[in-house]
CSV table of C-alpha atoms and ligand atoms in Angstrom, one decimal:
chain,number,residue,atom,x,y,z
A,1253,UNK,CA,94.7,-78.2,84.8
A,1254,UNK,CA,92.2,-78.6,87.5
A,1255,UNK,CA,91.6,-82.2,88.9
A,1256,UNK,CA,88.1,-82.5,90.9
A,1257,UNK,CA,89.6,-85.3,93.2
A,1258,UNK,CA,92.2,-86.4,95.0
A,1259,UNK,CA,92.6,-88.6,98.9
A,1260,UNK,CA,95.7,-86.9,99.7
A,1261,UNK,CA,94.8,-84.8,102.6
A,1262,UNK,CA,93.5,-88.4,103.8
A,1263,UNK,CA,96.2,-90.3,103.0
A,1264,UNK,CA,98.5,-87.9,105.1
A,1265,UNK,CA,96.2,-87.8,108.0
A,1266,UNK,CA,96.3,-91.3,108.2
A,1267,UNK,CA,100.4,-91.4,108.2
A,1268,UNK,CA,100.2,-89.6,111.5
A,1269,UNK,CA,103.5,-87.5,111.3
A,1270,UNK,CA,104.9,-89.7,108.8
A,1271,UNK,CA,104.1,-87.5,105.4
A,1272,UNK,CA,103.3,-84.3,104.3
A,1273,UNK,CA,102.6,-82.0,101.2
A,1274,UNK,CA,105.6,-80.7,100.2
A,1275,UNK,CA,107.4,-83.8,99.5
A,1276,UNK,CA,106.3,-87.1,99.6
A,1277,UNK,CA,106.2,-90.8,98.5
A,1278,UNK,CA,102.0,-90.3,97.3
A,1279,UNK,CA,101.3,-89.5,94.0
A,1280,UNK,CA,100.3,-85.8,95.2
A,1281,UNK,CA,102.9,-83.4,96.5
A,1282,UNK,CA,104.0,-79.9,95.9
A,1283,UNK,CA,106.4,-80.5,93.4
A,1284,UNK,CA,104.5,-82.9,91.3
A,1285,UNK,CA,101.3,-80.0,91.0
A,1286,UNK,CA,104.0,-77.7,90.1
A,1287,UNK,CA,105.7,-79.6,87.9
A,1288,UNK,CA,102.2,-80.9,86.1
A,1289,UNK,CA,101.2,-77.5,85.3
A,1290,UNK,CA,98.0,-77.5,88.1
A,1291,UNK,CA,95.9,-74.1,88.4
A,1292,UNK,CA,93.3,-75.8,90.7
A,1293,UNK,CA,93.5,-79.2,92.7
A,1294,UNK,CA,90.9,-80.0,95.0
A,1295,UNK,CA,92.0,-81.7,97.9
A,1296,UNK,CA,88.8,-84.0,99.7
A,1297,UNK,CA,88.0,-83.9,103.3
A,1298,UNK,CA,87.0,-87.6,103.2
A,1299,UNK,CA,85.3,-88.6,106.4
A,1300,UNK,CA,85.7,-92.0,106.8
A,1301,UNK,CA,83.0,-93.5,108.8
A,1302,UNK,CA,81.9,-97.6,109.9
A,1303,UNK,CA,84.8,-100.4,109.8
A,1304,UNK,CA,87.1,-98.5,108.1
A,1305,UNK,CA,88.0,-95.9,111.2
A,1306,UNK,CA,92.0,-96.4,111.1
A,1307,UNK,CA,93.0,-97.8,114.7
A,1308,UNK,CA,94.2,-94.2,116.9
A,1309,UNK,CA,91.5,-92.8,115.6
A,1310,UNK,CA,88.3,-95.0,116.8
A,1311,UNK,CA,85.8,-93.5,118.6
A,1312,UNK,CA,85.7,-90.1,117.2
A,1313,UNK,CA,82.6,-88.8,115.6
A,1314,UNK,CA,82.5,-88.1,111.7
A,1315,UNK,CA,82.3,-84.4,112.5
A,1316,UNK,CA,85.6,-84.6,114.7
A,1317,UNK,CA,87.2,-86.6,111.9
A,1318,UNK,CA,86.5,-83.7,109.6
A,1319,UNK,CA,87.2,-80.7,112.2
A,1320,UNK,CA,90.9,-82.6,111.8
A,1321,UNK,CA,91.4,-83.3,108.0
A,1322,UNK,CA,90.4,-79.8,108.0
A,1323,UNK,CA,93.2,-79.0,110.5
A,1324,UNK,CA,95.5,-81.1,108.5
A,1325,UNK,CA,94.4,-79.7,105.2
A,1326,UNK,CA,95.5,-76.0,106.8
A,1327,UNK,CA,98.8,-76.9,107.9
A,1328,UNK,CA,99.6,-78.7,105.1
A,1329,UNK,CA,99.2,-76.3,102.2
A,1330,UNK,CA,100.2,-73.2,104.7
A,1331,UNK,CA,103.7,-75.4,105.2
A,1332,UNK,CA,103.7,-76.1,100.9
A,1333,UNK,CA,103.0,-72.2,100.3
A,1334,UNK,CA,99.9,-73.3,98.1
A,1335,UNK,CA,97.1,-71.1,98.8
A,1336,UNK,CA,93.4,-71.6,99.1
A,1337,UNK,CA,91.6,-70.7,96.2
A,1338,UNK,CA,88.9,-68.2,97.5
A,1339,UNK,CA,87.7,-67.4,94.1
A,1340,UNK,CA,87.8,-68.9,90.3
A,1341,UNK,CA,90.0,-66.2,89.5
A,1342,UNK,CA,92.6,-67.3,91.9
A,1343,UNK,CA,93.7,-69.8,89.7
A,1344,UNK,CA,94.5,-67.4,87.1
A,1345,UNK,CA,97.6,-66.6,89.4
A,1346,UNK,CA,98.8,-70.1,89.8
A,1347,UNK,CA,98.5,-73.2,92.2
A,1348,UNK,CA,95.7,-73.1,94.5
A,1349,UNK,CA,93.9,-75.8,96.7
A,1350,UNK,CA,90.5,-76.1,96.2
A,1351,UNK,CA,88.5,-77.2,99.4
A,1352,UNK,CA,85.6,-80.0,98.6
A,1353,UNK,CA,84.6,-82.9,101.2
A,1354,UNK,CA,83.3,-86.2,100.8
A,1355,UNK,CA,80.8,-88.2,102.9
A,1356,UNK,CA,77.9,-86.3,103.8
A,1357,UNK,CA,77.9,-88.0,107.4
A,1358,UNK,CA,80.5,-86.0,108.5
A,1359,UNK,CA,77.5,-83.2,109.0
A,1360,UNK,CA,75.7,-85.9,110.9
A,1361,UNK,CA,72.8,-84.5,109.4
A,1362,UNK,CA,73.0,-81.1,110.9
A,1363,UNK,CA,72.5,-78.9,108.2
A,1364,UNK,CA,73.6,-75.5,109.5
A,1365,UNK,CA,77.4,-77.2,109.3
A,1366,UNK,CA,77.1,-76.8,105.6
A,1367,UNK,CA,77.5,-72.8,106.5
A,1368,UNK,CA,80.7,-73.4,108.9
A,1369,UNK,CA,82.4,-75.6,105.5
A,1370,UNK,CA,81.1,-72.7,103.6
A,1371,UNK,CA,83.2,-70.4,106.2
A,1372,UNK,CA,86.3,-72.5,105.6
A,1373,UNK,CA,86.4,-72.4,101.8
A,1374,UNK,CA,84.7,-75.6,101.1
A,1375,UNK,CA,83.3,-75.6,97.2
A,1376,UNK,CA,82.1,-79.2,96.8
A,1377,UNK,CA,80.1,-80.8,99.1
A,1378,UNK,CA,80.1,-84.8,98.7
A,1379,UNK,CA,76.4,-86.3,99.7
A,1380,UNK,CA,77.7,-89.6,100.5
A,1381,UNK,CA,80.3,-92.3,100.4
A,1382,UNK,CA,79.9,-95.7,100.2
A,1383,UNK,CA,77.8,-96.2,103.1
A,1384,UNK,CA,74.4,-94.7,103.9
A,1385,UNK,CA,74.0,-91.6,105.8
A,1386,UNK,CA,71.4,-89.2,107.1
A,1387,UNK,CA,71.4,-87.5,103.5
A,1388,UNK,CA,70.8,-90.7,101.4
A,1389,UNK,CA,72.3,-93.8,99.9
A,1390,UNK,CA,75.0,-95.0,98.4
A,1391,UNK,CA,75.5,-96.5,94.9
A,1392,UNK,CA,75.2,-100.2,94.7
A,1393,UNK,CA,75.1,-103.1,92.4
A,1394,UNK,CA,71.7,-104.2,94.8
A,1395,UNK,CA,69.1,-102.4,92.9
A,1396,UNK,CA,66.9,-101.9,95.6
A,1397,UNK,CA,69.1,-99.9,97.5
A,1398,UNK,CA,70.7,-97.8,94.6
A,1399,UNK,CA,66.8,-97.4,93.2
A,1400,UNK,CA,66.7,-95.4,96.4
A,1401,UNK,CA,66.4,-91.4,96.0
A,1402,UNK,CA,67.8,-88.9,99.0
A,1403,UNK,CA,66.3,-88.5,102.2
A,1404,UNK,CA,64.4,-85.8,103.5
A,1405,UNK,CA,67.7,-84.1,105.0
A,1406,UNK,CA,69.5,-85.4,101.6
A,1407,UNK,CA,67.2,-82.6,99.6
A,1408,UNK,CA,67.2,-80.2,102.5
A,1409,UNK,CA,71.4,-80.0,101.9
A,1410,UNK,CA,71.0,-79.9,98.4
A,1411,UNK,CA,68.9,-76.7,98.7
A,1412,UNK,CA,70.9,-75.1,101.2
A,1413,UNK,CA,74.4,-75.7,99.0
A,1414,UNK,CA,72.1,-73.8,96.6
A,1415,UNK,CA,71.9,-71.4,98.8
A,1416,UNK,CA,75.5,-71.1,100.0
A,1417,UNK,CA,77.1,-71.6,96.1
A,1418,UNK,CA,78.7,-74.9,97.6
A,1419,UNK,CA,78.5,-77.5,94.3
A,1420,UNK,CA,76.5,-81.0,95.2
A,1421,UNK,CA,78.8,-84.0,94.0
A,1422,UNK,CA,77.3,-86.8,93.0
A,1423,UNK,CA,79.8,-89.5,92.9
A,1424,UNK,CA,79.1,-92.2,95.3
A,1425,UNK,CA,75.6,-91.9,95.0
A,1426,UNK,CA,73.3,-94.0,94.7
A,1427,UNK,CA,70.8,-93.6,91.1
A,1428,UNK,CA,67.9,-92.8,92.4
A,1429,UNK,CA,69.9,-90.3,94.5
A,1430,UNK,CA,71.5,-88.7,91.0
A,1431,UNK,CA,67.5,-88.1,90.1
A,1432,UNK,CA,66.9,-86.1,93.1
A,1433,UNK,CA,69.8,-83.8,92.8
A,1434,UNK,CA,69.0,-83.2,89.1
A,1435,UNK,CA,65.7,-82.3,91.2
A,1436,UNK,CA,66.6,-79.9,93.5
A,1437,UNK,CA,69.8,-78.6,92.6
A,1438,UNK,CA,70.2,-75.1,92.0
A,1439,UNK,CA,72.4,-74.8,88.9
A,1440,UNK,CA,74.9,-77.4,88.1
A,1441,UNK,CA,75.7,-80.2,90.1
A,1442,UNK,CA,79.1,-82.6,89.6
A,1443,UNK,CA,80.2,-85.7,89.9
A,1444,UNK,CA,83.9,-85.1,90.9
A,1445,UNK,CA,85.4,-88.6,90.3
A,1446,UNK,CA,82.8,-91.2,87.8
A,1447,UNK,CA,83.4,-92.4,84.7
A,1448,UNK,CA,80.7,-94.4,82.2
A,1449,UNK,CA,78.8,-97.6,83.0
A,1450,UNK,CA,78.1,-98.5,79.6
A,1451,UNK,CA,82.1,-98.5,79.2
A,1452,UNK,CA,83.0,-100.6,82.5
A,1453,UNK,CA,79.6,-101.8,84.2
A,1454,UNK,CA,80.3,-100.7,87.6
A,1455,UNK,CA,77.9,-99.0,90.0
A,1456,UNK,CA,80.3,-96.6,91.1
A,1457,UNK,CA,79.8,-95.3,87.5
A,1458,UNK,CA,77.5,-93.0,85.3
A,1459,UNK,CA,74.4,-94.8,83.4
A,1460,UNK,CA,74.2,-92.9,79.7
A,1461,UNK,CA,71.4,-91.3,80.7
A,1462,UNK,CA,73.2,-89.8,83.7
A,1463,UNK,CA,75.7,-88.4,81.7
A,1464,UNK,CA,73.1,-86.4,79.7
A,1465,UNK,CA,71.6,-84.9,82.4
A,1466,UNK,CA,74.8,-84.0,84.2
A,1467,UNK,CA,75.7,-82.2,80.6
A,1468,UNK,CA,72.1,-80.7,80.7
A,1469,UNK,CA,72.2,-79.1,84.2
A,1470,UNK,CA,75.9,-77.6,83.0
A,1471,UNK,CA,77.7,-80.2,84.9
A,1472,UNK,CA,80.7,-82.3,84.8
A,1473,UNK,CA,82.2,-85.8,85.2
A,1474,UNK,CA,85.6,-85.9,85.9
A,1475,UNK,CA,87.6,-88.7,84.5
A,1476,UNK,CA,88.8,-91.2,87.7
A,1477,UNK,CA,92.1,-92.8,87.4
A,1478,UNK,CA,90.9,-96.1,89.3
A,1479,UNK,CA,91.5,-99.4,88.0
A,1480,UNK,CA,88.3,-101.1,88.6
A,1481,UNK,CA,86.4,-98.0,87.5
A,1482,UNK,CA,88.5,-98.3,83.7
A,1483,UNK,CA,88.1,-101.9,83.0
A,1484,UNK,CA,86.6,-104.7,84.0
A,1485,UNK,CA,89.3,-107.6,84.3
A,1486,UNK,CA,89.4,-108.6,88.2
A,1487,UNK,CA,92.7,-108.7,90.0
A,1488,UNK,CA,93.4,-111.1,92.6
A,1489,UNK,CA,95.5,-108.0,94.6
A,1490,UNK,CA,94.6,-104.4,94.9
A,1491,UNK,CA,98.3,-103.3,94.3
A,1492,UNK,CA,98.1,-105.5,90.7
A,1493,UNK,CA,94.9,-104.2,88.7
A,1494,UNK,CA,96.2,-101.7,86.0
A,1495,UNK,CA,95.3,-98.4,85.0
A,1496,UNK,CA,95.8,-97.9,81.6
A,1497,UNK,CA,95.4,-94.5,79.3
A,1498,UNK,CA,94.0,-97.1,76.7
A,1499,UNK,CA,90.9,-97.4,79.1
A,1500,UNK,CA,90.8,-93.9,79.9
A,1501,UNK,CA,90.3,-92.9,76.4
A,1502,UNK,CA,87.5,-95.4,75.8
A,1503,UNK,CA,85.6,-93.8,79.2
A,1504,UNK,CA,86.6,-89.9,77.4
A,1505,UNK,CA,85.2,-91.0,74.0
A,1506,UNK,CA,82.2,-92.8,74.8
A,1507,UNK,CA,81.5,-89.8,77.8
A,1508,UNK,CA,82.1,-87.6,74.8
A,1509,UNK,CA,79.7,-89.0,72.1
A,1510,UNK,CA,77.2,-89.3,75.1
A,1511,UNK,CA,77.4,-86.1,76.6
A,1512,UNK,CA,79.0,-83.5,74.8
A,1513,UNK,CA,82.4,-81.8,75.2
A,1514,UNK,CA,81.3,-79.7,77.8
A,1515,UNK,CA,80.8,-82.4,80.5
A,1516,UNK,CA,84.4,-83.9,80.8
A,1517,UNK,CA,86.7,-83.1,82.9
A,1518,UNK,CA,89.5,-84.9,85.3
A,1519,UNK,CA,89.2,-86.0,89.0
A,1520,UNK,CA,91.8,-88.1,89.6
A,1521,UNK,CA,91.4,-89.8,92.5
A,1522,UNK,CA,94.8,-89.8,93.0
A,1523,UNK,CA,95.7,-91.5,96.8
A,1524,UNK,CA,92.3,-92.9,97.3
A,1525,UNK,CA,93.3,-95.3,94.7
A,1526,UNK,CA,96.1,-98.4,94.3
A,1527,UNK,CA,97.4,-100.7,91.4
A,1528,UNK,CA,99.8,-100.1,89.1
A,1529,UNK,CA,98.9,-97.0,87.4
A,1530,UNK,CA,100.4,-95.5,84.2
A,1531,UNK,CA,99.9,-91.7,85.1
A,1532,UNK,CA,100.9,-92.2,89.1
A,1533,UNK,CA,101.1,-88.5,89.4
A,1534,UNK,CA,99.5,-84.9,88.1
A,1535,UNK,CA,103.4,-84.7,85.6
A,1536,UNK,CA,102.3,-87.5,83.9
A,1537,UNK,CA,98.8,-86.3,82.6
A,1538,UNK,CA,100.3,-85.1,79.3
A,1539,UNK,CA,100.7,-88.7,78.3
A,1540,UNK,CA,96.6,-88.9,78.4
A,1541,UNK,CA,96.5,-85.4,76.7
A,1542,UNK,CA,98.3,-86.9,73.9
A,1543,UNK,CA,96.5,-90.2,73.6
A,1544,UNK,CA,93.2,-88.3,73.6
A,1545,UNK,CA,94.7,-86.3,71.0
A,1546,UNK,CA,96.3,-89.0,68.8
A,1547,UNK,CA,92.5,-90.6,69.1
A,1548,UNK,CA,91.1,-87.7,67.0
A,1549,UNK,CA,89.7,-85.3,70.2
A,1550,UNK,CA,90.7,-81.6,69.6
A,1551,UNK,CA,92.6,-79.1,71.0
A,1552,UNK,CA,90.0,-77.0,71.9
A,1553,UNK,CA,87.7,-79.7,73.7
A,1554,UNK,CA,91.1,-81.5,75.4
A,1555,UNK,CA,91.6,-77.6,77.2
A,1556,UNK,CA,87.7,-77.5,78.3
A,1557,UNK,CA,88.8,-81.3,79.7
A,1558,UNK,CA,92.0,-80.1,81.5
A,1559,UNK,CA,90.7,-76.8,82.9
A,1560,UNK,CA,87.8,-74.4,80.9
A,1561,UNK,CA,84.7,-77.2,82.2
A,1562,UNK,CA,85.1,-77.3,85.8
A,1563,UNK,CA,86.1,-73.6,86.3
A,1564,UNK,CA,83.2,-73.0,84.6
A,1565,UNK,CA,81.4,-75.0,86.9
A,1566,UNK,CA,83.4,-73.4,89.4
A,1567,UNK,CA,82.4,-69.7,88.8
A,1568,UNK,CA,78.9,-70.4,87.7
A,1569,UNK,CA,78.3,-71.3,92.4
A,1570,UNK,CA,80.0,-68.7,93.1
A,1571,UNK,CA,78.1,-66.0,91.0
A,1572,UNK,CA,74.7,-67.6,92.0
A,1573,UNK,CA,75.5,-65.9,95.5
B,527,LIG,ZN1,85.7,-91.3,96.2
């Protein structure tokens, strides 16, 4: 399997000390990847900006933040024994980390950084968060903001991932910023972690139409584990919405007679997401393999899902270079 998304480097940057990767209380550690059967997990360099700066860490720039998940991100999977994945054919030899980032403010719109991520293994390069940056704007349910397309330095990082075989991800984005990276991308672009709006009407996830032209540049979405990105039924506390498998194989199905089979994929969000979730950790993905199975999808499209998709995505960067 390869899962385009996970908080976990975050998550154990923000325990101080407290947690690492080997073992731990999250739903990502060492044991669980092994045990789940993962070839390729991509661990995010989220940068988080604004408000939302955990206390002890105020007052560092977005680009220090990252210089330290990155440290963190080292350490960790040098003390786990899981290796970076340098090249698609890594995973061929078993668990590897795959380096993507999310929020392109952390760059604070200097775009020769992209080439230092590019140094450190980065493959996916996250435009923004939920906040707007020097690159673009966020998705939102205001449609003046999410009508908005990138910004001048937006399109100038597009084209120089291009350039360096670093994959754009679109999730986070705002609509009119999806346009312009079907614009300016060179080959495929992603959206790591989105599921489909016409399924649960949330901004954070893909219009139809998006979904066709992700499938049409050779994309991918990856399926995103998140309660409030599944269903829409509100809950009054975070740690009560559900994630069910039930919704996740409406979001596969509908993504599937949509798109195509080539276009889905997983990206978990696992540790960037709470609520009571039925697959807490990678181990327990078979249970969605065989719902999506009992539901009438194949064999041969469930493995393009799990893995053949996004290391197709994968090796399609790095041969552009
Ligand atoms: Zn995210």
């Amino acid at each position: 399997m390869i899962d385009l998304h996970s908080d976990t480097i975050y998550a154990l940057w923000k325990s101080g000390d407290e947690k690492n990767l080997i073992s731990n209380d999250l739903s990502i550690d060492r044991e669980k990847l092994l045990n789940g059967g993962v070839r390729g997990q991509c661990f995010a360099l989220f940068t988080v900006m604004h408000d939302l700066v955990p206390p002890g860490h105020i007052g560092k720039s977005p680009w220090e933040i990252l210089l330290e998940l990155h440290e963190r991100f080292v350490r960790e999977t040098e003390a786990a024994g899981i290796p970076l994945m340098r090249s698609v054919s890594d995973l061929h030899k078993g668990l590897h980390a795959i380096l993507t980032t999310e929020e392109g403010g952390a760059i604070e719109g200097d775009i020769s950084r992209l080439s230092i991520l590019k140094e450190w293994g980065v493959r996916i390069f996250g435009l923004t968060w939920n906040w707007e940056n020097e690159l673009g704007y966020p998705n939102s349910n205001d449609p003046d903001i999410t009508g908005k397309g990138l910004k001048e330095k937006g399109i100038e990082a597009v084209e120089e991932c291009g350039r360096l075989g670093i994959i754009v991800d679109v999730s986070h984005l705002s609509d009119g910023g999806f346009m312009d990276v079907a614009r300016y991308a060179k080959g495929p672009f992603i959206a790591t972690h989105s599921n489909a709006r016409a399924v649960t009407g949330v901004s954070r996830n893909l219009t139809d139409e998006e979904l066709r032209i992700l499938s049409d540049h050779g994309g991918v979405a990856g399926l995103n584990l998140c309660p409030a990105f599944l269903h829409d039924e509100g809950a009054e506390r975070e740690e009560d919405a559900e994630s069910r498998i039930e919704d996740m194989v409406r979001h596969v199905i509908h993504i599937y007679r949509m798109a195509g089979e080539d276009v889905l994929a997983i990206g978990t969000d696992f540790d960037g997401i709470g609520g009571k979730l039925e697959i807490p950790s990678p181990d327990r993905l078979y249970l969605l393999h065989d719902a999506l199975h009992k539901s009438g999808i194949s064999l041969s499209i469930l493995d393009k899902m799990w893995y053949s998709n996004a290391e197709r995505v994968l090796a399609e960067a790095e041969e552009a270079v």
